Tab-separated table of C-alpha atoms in Angstrom:
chain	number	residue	atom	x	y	z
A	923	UNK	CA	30.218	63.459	1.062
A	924	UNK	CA	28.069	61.486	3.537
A	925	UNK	CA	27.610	57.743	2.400
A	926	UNK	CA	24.494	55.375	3.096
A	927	UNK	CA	23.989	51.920	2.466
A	928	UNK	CA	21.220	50.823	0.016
A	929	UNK	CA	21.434	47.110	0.939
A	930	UNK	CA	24.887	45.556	-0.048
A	931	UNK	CA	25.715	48.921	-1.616
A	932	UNK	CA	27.963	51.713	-0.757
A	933	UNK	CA	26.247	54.823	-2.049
A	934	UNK	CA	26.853	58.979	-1.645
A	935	UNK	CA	23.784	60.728	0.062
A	936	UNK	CA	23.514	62.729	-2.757
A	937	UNK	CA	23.112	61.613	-5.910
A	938	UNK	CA	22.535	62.673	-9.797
A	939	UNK	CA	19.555	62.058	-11.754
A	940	UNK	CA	19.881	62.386	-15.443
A	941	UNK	CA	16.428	63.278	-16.307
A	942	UNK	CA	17.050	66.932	-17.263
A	943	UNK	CA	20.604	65.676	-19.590
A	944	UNK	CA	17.750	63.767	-21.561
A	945	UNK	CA	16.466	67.411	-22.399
A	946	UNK	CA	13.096	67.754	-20.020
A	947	UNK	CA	11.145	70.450	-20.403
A	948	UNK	CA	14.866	72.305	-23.072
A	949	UNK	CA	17.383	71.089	-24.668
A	950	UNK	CA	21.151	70.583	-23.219
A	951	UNK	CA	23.702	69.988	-25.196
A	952	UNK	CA	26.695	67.458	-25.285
A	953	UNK	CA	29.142	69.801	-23.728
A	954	UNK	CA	27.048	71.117	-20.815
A	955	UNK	CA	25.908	67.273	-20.087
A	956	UNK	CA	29.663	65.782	-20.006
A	957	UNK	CA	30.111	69.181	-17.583
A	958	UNK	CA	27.427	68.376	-15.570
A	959	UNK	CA	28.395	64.722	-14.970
A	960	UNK	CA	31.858	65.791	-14.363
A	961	UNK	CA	30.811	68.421	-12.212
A	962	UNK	CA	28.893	65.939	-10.212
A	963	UNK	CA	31.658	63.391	-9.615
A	964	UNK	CA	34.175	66.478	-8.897
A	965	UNK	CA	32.132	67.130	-5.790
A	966	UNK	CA	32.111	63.497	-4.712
A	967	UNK	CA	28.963	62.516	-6.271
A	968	UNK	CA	29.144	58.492	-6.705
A	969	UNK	CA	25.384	57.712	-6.786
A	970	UNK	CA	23.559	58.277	-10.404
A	971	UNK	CA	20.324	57.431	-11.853
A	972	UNK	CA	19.089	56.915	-15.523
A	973	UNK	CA	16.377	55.658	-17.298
A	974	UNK	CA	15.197	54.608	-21.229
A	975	UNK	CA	12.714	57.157	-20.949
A	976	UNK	CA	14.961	60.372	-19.925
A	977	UNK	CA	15.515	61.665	-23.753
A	978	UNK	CA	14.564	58.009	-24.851
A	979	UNK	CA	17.782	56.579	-24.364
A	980	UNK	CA	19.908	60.535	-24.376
A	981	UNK	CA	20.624	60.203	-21.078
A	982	UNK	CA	21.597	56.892	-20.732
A	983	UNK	CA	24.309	57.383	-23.819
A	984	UNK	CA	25.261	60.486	-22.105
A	985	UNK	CA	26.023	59.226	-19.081
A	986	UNK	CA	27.805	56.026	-19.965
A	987	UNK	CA	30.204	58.174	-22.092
A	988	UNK	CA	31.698	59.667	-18.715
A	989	UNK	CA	31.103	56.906	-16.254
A	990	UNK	CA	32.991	54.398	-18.750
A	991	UNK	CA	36.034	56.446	-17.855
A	992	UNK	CA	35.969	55.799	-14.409
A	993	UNK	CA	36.469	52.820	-12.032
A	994	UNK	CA	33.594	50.649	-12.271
A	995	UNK	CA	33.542	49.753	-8.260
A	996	UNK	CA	33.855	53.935	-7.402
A	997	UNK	CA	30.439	54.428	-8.465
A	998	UNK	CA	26.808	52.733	-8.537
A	999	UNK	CA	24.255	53.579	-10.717
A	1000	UNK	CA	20.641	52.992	-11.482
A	1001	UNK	CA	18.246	52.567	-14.413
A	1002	UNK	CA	14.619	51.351	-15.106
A	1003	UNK	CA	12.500	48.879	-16.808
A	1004	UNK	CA	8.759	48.826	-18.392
A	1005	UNK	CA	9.930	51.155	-21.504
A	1006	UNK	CA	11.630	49.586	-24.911
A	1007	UNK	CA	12.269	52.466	-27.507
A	1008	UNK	CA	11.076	51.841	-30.752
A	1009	UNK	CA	10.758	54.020	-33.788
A	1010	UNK	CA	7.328	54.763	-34.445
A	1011	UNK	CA	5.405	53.936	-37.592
A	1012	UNK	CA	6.042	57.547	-38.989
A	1013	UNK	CA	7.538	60.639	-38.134
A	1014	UNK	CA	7.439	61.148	-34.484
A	1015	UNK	CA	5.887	64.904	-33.180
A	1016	UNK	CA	8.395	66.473	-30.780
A	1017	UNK	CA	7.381	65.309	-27.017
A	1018	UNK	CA	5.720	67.324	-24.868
A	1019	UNK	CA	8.498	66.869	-22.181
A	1020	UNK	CA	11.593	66.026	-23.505
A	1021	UNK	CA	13.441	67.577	-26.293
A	1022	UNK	CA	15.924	67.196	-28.697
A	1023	UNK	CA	15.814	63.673	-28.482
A	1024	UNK	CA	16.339	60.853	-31.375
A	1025	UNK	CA	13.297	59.788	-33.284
A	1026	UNK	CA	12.144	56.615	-31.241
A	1027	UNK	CA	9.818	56.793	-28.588
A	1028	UNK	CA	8.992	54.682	-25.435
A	1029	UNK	CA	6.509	51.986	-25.476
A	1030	UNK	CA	5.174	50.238	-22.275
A	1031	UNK	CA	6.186	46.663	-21.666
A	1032	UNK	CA	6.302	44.930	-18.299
A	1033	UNK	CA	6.552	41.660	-19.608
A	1034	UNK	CA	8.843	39.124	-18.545
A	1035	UNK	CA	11.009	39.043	-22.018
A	1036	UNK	CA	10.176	42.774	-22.057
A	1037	UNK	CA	12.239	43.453	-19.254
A	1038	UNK	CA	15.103	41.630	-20.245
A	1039	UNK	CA	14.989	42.756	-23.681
A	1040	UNK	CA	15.014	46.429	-21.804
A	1041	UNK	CA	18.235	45.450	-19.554
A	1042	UNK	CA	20.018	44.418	-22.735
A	1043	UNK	CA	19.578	47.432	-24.511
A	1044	UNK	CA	19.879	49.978	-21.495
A	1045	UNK	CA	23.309	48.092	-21.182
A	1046	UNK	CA	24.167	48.550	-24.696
A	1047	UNK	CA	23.400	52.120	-24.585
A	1048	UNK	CA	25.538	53.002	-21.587
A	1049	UNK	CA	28.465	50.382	-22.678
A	1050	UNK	CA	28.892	49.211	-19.588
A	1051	UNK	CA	28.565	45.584	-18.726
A	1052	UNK	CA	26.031	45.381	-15.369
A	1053	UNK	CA	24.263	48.241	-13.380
A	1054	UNK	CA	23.902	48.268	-9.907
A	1055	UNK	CA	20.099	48.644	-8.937
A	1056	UNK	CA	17.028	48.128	-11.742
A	1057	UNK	CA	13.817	49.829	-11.394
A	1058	UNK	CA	10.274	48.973	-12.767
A	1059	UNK	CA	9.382	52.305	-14.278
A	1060	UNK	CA	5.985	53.983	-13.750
A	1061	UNK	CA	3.481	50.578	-13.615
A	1062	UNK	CA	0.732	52.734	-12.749
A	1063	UNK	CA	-1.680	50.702	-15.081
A	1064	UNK	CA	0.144	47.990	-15.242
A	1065	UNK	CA	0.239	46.327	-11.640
A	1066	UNK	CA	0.252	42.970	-12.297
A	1067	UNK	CA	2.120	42.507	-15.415
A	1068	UNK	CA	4.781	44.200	-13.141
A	1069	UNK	CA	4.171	41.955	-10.211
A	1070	UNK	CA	4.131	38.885	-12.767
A	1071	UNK	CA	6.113	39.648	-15.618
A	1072	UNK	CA	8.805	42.428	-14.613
A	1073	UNK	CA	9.520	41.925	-10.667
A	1074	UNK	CA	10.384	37.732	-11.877
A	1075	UNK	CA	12.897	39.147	-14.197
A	1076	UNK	CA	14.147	41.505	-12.112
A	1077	UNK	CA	14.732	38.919	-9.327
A	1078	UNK	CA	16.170	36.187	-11.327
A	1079	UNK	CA	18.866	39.283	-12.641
A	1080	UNK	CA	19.534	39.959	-8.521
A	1081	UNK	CA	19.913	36.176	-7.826
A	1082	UNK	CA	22.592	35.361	-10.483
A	1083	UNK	CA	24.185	38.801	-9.519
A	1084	UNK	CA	23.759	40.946	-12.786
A	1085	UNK	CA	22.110	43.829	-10.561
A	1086	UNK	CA	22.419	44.259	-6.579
A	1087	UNK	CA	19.488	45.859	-6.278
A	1088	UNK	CA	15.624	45.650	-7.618
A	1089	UNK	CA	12.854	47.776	-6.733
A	1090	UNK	CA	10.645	50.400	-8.376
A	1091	UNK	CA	10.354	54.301	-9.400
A	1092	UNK	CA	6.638	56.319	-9.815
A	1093	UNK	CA	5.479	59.518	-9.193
A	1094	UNK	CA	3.226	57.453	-6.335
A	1095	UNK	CA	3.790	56.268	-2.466
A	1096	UNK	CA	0.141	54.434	-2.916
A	1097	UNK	CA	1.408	51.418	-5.112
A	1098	UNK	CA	4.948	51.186	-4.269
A	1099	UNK	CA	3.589	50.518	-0.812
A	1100	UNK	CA	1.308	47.754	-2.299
A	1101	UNK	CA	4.968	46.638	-4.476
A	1102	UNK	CA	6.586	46.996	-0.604
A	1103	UNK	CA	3.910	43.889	0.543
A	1104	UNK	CA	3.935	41.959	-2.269
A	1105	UNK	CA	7.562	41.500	-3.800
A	1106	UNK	CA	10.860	41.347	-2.156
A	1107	UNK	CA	12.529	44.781	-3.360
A	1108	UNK	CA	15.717	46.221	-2.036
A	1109	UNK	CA	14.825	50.267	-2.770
A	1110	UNK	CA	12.082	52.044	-4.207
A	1111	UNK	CA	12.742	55.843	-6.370
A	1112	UNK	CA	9.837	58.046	-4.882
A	1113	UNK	CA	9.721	61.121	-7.332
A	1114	UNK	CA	7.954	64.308	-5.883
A	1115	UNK	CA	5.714	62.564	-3.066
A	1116	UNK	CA	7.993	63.937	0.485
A	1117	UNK	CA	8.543	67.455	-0.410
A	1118	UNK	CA	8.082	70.630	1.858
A	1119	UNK	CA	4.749	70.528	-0.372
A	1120	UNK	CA	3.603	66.846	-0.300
A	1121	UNK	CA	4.256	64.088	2.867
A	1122	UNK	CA	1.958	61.661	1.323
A	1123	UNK	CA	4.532	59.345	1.468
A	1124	UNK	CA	4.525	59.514	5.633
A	1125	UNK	CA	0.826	57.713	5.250
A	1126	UNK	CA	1.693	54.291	4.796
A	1127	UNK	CA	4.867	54.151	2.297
A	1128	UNK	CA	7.815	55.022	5.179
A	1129	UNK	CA	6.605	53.180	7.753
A	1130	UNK	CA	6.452	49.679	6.017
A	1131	UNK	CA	9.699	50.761	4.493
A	1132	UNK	CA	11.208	50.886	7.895
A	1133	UNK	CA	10.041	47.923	9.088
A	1134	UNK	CA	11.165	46.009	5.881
A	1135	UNK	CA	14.546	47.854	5.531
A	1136	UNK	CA	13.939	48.845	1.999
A	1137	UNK	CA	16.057	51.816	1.004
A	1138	UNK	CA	13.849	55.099	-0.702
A	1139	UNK	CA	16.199	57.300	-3.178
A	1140	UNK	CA	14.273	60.443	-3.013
A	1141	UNK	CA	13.365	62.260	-6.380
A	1142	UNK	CA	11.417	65.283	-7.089
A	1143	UNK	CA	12.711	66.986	-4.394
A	1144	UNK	CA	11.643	70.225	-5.668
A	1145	UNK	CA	8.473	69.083	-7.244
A	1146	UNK	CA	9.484	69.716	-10.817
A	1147	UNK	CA	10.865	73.318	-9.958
A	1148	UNK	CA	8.196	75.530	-7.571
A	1149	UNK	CA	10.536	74.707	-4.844
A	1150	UNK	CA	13.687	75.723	-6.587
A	1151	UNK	CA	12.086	78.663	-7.894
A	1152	UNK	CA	8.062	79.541	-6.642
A	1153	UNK	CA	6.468	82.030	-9.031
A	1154	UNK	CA	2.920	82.129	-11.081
A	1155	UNK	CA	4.679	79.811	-13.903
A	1156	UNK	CA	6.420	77.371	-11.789
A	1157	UNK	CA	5.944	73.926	-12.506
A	1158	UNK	CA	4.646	71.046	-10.099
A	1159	UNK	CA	4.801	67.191	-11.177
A	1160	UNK	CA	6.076	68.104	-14.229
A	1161	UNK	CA	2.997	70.557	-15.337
A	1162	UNK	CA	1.836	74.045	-14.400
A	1163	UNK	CA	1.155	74.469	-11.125
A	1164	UNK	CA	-2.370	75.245	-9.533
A	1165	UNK	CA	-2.402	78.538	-7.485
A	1166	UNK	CA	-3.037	77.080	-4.321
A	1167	UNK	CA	0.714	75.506	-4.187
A	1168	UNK	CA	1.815	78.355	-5.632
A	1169	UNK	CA	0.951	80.261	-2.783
A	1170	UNK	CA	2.111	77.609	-0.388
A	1171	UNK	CA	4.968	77.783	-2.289
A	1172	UNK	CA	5.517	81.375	-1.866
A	1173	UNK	CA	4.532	81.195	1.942
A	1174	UNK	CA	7.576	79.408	2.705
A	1175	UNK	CA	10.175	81.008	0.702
A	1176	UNK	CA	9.070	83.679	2.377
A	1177	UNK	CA	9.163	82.055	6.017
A	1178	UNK	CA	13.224	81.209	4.291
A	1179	UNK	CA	13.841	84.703	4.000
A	1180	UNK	CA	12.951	85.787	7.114
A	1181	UNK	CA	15.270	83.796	8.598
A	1182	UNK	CA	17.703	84.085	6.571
A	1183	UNK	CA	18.008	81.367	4.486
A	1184	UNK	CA	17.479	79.351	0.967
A	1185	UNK	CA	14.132	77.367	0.247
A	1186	UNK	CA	16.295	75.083	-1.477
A	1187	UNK	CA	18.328	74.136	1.359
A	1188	UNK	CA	15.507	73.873	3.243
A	1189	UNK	CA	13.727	71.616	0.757
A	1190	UNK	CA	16.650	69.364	0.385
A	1191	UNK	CA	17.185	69.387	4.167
A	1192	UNK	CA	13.889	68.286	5.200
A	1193	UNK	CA	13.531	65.719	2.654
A	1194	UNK	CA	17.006	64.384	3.858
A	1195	UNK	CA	16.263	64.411	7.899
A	1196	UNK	CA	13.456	61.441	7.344
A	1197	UNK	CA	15.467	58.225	8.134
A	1198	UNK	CA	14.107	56.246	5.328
A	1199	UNK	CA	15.697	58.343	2.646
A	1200	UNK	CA	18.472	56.700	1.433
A	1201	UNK	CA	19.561	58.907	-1.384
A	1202	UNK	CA	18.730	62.733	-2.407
A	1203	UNK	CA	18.531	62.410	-6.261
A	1204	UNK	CA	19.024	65.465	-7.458
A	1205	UNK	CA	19.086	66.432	-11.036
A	1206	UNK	CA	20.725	69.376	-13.189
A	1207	UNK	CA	21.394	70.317	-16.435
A	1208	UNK	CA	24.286	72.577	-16.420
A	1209	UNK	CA	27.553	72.138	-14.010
A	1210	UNK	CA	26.118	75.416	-12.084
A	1211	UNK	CA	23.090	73.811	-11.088
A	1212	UNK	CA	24.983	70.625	-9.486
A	1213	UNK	CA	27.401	72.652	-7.614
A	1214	UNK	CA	23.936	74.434	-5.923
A	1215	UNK	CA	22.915	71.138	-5.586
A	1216	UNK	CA	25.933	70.403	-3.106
A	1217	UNK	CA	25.647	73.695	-1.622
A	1218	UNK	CA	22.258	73.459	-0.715
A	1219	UNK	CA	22.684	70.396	1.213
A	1220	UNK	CA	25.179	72.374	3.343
A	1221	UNK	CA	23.942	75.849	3.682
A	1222	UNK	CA	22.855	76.527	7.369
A	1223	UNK	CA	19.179	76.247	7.881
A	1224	UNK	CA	18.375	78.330	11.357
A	1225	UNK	CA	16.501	76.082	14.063
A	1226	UNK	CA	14.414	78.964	14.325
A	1227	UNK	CA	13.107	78.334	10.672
A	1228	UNK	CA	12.349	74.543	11.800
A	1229	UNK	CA	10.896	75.769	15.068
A	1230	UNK	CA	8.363	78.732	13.156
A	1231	UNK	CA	7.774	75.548	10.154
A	1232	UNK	CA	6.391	73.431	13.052
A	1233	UNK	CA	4.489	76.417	14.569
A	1234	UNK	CA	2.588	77.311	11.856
A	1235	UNK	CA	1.531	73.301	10.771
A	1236	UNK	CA	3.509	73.697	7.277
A	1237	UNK	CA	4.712	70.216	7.396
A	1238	UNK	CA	2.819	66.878	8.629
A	1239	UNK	CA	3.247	66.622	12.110
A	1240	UNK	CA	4.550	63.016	11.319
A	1241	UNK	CA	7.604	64.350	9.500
A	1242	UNK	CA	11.135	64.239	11.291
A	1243	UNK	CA	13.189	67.739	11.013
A	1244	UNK	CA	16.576	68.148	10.905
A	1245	UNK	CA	18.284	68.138	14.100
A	1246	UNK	CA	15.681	65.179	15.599
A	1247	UNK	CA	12.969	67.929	16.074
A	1248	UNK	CA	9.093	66.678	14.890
A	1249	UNK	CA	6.966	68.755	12.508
């Protein structure tokens, strides 16, 4: 598998996010998650990313069971900060996103202490001693207690060399480009905002990116599942999707089929042509789903799909295509 560099780190193109072994949107059980992580590092996956909130701390357990097994230099993984999990004061309604998850539930806390506190019990949780790159998780409200309180932490971990990497992970190019100006961050997670559906990110995100070197590990890729699958009930940013992207949706699977090809593949393979993105993270719930994962990153995409993508203004004309080509 093709390797990148994320700063001082060695890191596979491809990576796994654990978002969907912490049960979003249905359940997975213990067996299909150890497949799926196994799976994953059959096929030469090295890169993975975690988070408290993914299950509230399922996915984390889950994937520290496997990965404890292995080498600790043959892989490099990621998790986030801003969350503690705490039981709540009574019994705890089932979430509207993640399922069959333990009792306690994610409070925000960007403090300082907070974050450390977080580390400590993200590392207990995946038994391993260090992690490779810490995120601040979804500050949306919470810009400067992140700035003050979280980033501090984060970079006093980086200088006495408990984590390699610092940076941030939201659903939103607008602040991590404000993050990107204001703190010295190695890598930011962008979930869902450079799709086939959304270049938002080409605005002002990318560009100061570039000029600052700062690596982007590329979430979302199929914005929450229209792009895997487009119908009336598809999902986009984690809720139902509005008609008008369905239909957009729908446009260019069928511009795929014509030529003879996946609107995975070509979802994946766009999002991976912009020379920012560092890492596709790409997440799955079953061992089947990670194995199309792979295989969508190699199935042939036809120029002639780029070519008619760029003819019919589907894509910001900003946005690099495989094979060099501009949108």
């Amino acid at each position: 598998m093709k390797r990148s560099r994320l700063g001082s780190l060695d890191v596979t193109s491809i990576g796994l996010g654990s978002a969907p072994l912490g049960g979003l949107f249905s359940p997975v059980s213990d067996a299909d998650a150890d497949a799926t992580i196994a799976r994953a590092w059959s096929l030469g996956v090295r890169f993975f990313d975690t988070a408290p909130l993914y299950g509230f701390g399922l996915a984390e357990r889950r994937l520290g069971t496997f990965l404890r097994q292995q080498k600790r230099e043959s892989y490099a993984i990621s998790t986030k900060v801003g969350r503690l999990l705490r039981a709540p004061d009574g019994d705890a309604a089932e979430d509207e996103h993640y399922k069959g998850t333990s009792p306690e539930r994610p409070v925000f806390d960007f403090s300082y202490d907070g974050v450390m506190r977080s580390v400590e019990e993200s590392l207990a949780r995946l038994g391993l001693d260090n992690v490779d790159v810490l995120l601040v998780h979804d500050p949306d409200d919470h810009y400067d207690d992140a700035v003050t309180g979280a980033f501090r932490a984060l970079q006093r971990l980086r200088e006495n060399g408990t984590v390699k990497a610092i940076g941030a992970g939201m659903n939103q190019s607008e602040m991590l480009t404000r993050f990107a100006e204001a703190v010295p961050v190695d890598c930011f997670l962008l979930a869902g905002r450079y799709t086939l559906l959304d270049q938002g990110a080409l605005n002002a995100l990318f560009p100061v990116c570039t000029a600052k070197s700062i690596g982007i590990l590329l979430g979302g890729i199929y914005n929450s599942g229209i792009l895997a699958n487009p119908s009336a009930s598809a999902k986009f940013n984690y809720q139902d999707a509005d008609a008008s992207l369905v239909a957009r949706a729908l446009e260019l699977d069928a511009l795929c089929r014509k030529h003879g090809t996946e609107l995975k593949a070509a979802a994946l393979q766009f999002c991976m042509a912009h020379p920012a993105v560092t890492v596709a993270v790409m997440g799955a719930r079953n061992a089947g789903e990670v194995a199309d994962n792979i295989a969508m990153s190699e199935t042939a995409v036809p120029a002639a799909f780029w070519q008619e993508l760029r003819a019919r203004n589907l894509v910001d004309v900003r946005a690099p295509l495989p094979g060099g080509r501009k949108a």
